[in-house]
mmCIF file of C-alpha atoms in Angstrom:
data_model
loop_
_atom_site.group_PDB
_atom_site.id
_atom_site.type_symbol
_atom_site.label_atom_id
_atom_site.label_comp_id
_atom_site.label_asym_id
_atom_site.label_seq_id
_atom_site.Cartn_x
_atom_site.Cartn_y
_atom_site.Cartn_z
ATOM 1 C CA MET A 20 11.638 15.823 30.198
ATOM 2 C CA THR A 21 8.269 14.506 31.326
ATOM 3 C CA GLN A 22 5.444 13.407 29.063
ATOM 4 C CA GLU A 23 3.443 16.424 30.193
ATOM 5 C CA GLU A 24 6.262 18.854 29.329
ATOM 6 C CA MET A 25 6.717 17.293 25.900
ATOM 7 C CA ALA A 26 2.967 17.338 25.270
ATOM 8 C CA ASN A 27 2.748 21.028 26.190
ATOM 9 C CA ARG A 28 5.675 21.982 23.945
ATOM 10 C CA LEU A 29 4.293 20.008 20.984
ATOM 11 C CA GLY A 30 0.665 21.042 21.484
ATOM 12 C CA VAL A 31 -0.622 17.500 21.992
ATOM 13 C CA THR A 32 -2.129 15.632 24.918
ATOM 14 C CA THR A 33 -0.119 13.803 27.559
ATOM 15 C CA SER A 34 -2.072 10.700 26.566
ATOM 16 C CA ALA A 35 -0.732 10.992 23.003
ATOM 17 C CA VAL A 36 2.881 11.138 24.210
ATOM 18 C CA ASN A 37 2.231 8.156 26.483
ATOM 19 C CA LYS A 38 0.891 6.155 23.517
ATOM 20 C CA TRP A 39 4.012 6.997 21.488
ATOM 21 C CA GLU A 40 6.302 5.807 24.279
ATOM 22 C CA ASN A 41 4.371 2.558 24.670
ATOM 23 C CA SER A 42 4.247 1.950 20.894
ATOM 24 C CA ASN A 43 0.445 2.068 20.889
ATOM 25 C CA SER A 44 0.462 4.773 18.228
ATOM 26 C CA LYS A 45 2.873 6.918 16.227
ATOM 27 C CA PRO A 46 3.189 10.699 16.185
ATOM 28 C CA ASP A 47 2.062 12.673 13.163
ATOM 29 C CA ILE A 48 4.854 12.988 10.606
ATOM 30 C CA GLU A 49 4.829 16.778 11.009
ATOM 31 C CA LEU A 50 5.825 16.338 14.664
ATOM 32 C CA LEU A 51 8.951 14.255 13.999
ATOM 33 C CA ALA A 52 11.341 17.180 13.514
ATOM 34 C CA PRO A 53 10.054 19.071 16.593
ATOM 35 C CA ILE A 54 10.311 15.880 18.684
ATOM 36 C CA ALA A 55 13.889 15.305 17.515
ATOM 37 C CA GLY A 56 14.677 18.933 18.347
ATOM 38 C CA LEU A 57 13.200 18.632 21.841
ATOM 39 C CA LEU A 58 15.217 15.504 22.501
ATOM 40 C CA ASP A 59 18.346 17.029 20.909
ATOM 41 C CA ILE A 60 18.793 14.088 18.526
ATOM 42 C CA SER A 61 18.757 13.680 14.742
ATOM 43 C CA LEU A 62 15.750 12.401 12.813
ATOM 44 C CA ASP A 63 17.767 9.282 11.901
ATOM 45 C CA THR A 64 18.315 8.549 15.570
ATOM 46 C CA LEU A 65 14.656 9.244 16.366
ATOM 47 C CA LEU A 66 13.554 6.851 13.656
ATOM 48 C CA SER A 67 16.135 4.258 14.785
ATOM 49 C CA PHE A 68 17.937 4.320 11.461
ATOM 50 C CA HIS A 69 20.600 1.633 11.079
ATOM 51 C CA GLU A 70 22.873 1.448 8.085
ATOM 52 C CA LYS A 71 23.316 -2.261 8.674
ATOM 53 C CA LEU A 72 20.639 -4.610 9.998
ATOM 54 C CA SER A 73 21.467 -7.129 12.691
ATOM 55 C CA ASP A 74 21.095 -10.853 12.022
ATOM 56 C CA THR A 75 17.999 -10.895 14.247
ATOM 57 C CA GLU A 76 16.396 -8.047 12.286
ATOM 58 C CA ILE A 77 17.163 -9.786 8.989
ATOM 59 C CA LYS A 78 15.633 -13.054 10.257
ATOM 60 C CA GLU A 79 12.512 -11.194 11.412
ATOM 61 C CA ILE A 80 12.117 -9.488 8.020
ATOM 62 C CA ILE A 81 12.537 -12.834 6.244
ATOM 63 C CA ARG A 82 9.981 -14.437 8.578
ATOM 64 C CA LYS A 83 7.437 -11.674 7.866
ATOM 65 C CA MET A 84 8.040 -11.873 4.116
ATOM 66 C CA ASP A 85 7.622 -15.656 4.228
ATOM 67 C CA ARG A 86 4.292 -15.278 6.031
ATOM 68 C CA MET A 87 3.141 -12.712 3.460
ATOM 69 C CA TYR A 88 4.213 -14.998 0.584
ATOM 70 C CA THR A 89 2.325 -17.951 2.106
ATOM 71 C CA TYR A 90 -0.801 -15.811 2.568
ATOM 72 C CA ILE A 91 -0.668 -14.501 -1.018
ATOM 73 C CA LYS A 92 -0.054 -18.007 -2.346
ATOM 74 C CA ARG A 93 -3.107 -19.339 -0.466
ATOM 75 C CA LEU A 94 -5.229 -16.406 -1.602
ATOM 76 C CA HIS A 95 -4.176 -16.913 -5.226
ATOM 77 C CA SER A 96 -4.884 -20.652 -4.973
ATOM 78 C CA TRP A 97 -8.355 -19.934 -3.556
ATOM 79 C CA ARG A 98 -9.124 -17.490 -6.369
ATOM 80 C CA VAL A 99 -7.991 -19.935 -9.064
ATOM 81 C CA LYS A 100 -10.037 -22.754 -7.507
ATOM 82 C CA SER A 101 -13.106 -20.496 -7.288
ATOM 83 C CA LEU A 102 -12.774 -19.474 -10.927
ATOM 84 C CA LEU A 103 -12.351 -23.097 -12.001
ATOM 85 C CA PHE A 104 -15.374 -24.149 -9.914
ATOM 86 C CA CYS A 105 -17.574 -21.438 -11.451
ATOM 87 C CA THR A 106 -16.403 -22.258 -14.972
ATOM 88 C CA VAL A 107 -17.063 -25.994 -14.606
ATOM 89 C CA TYR A 108 -20.525 -25.529 -13.115
ATOM 90 C CA TRP A 109 -21.459 -22.814 -15.586
ATOM 91 C CA LYS A 110 -20.584 -25.168 -18.426
ATOM 92 C CA LYS A 111 -22.331 -28.127 -16.832
ATOM 93 C CA PHE A 112 -25.597 -26.429 -15.909
ATOM 94 C CA TRP A 113 -25.886 -23.570 -18.398
ATOM 95 C CA LEU A 114 -24.604 -25.023 -21.634
ATOM 96 C CA ASN A 115 -26.039 -28.503 -21.056
ATOM 97 C CA SER A 116 -29.435 -27.293 -19.848
ATOM 98 C CA GLY A 117 -31.001 -27.117 -23.284
ATOM 99 C CA TRP A 118 -30.499 -23.400 -23.605
ATOM 100 C CA ASN A 119 -27.868 -22.126 -25.931
ATOM 101 C CA ASN A 120 -26.428 -18.733 -26.700
ATOM 102 C CA ASP A 121 -28.322 -18.352 -30.011
ATOM 103 C CA ARG A 122 -31.710 -18.715 -28.355
ATOM 104 C CA ILE A 123 -30.834 -16.225 -25.642
ATOM 105 C CA LEU A 124 -29.335 -13.691 -28.046
ATOM 106 C CA LEU A 125 -32.389 -13.930 -30.323
ATOM 107 C CA GLY A 126 -34.757 -13.462 -27.383
ATOM 108 C CA GLN A 127 -36.441 -16.853 -27.842
#
């Protein structure tokens, strides 16, 4: 079946089918069952379902999770450092500047 034939049967453009084949985009979820039907395969096969992951797939998942963990750890560290920085400078310049909370609260 050509891209044009599939596009006509699904009511989409040939360009859309081409993008799916080249992994530049994914079809709408509502089109998955009709695509599987046109190709005479199950949805599991269409979605490349595997009951057991290969060693390569497991290593790739671990690598991605490790990168995400490192990113989150750096982000958290940056947020903690920013909060600490603001707290220290607030105390240094605000509380030690001669102004105190009583004067501000009383409108003096």
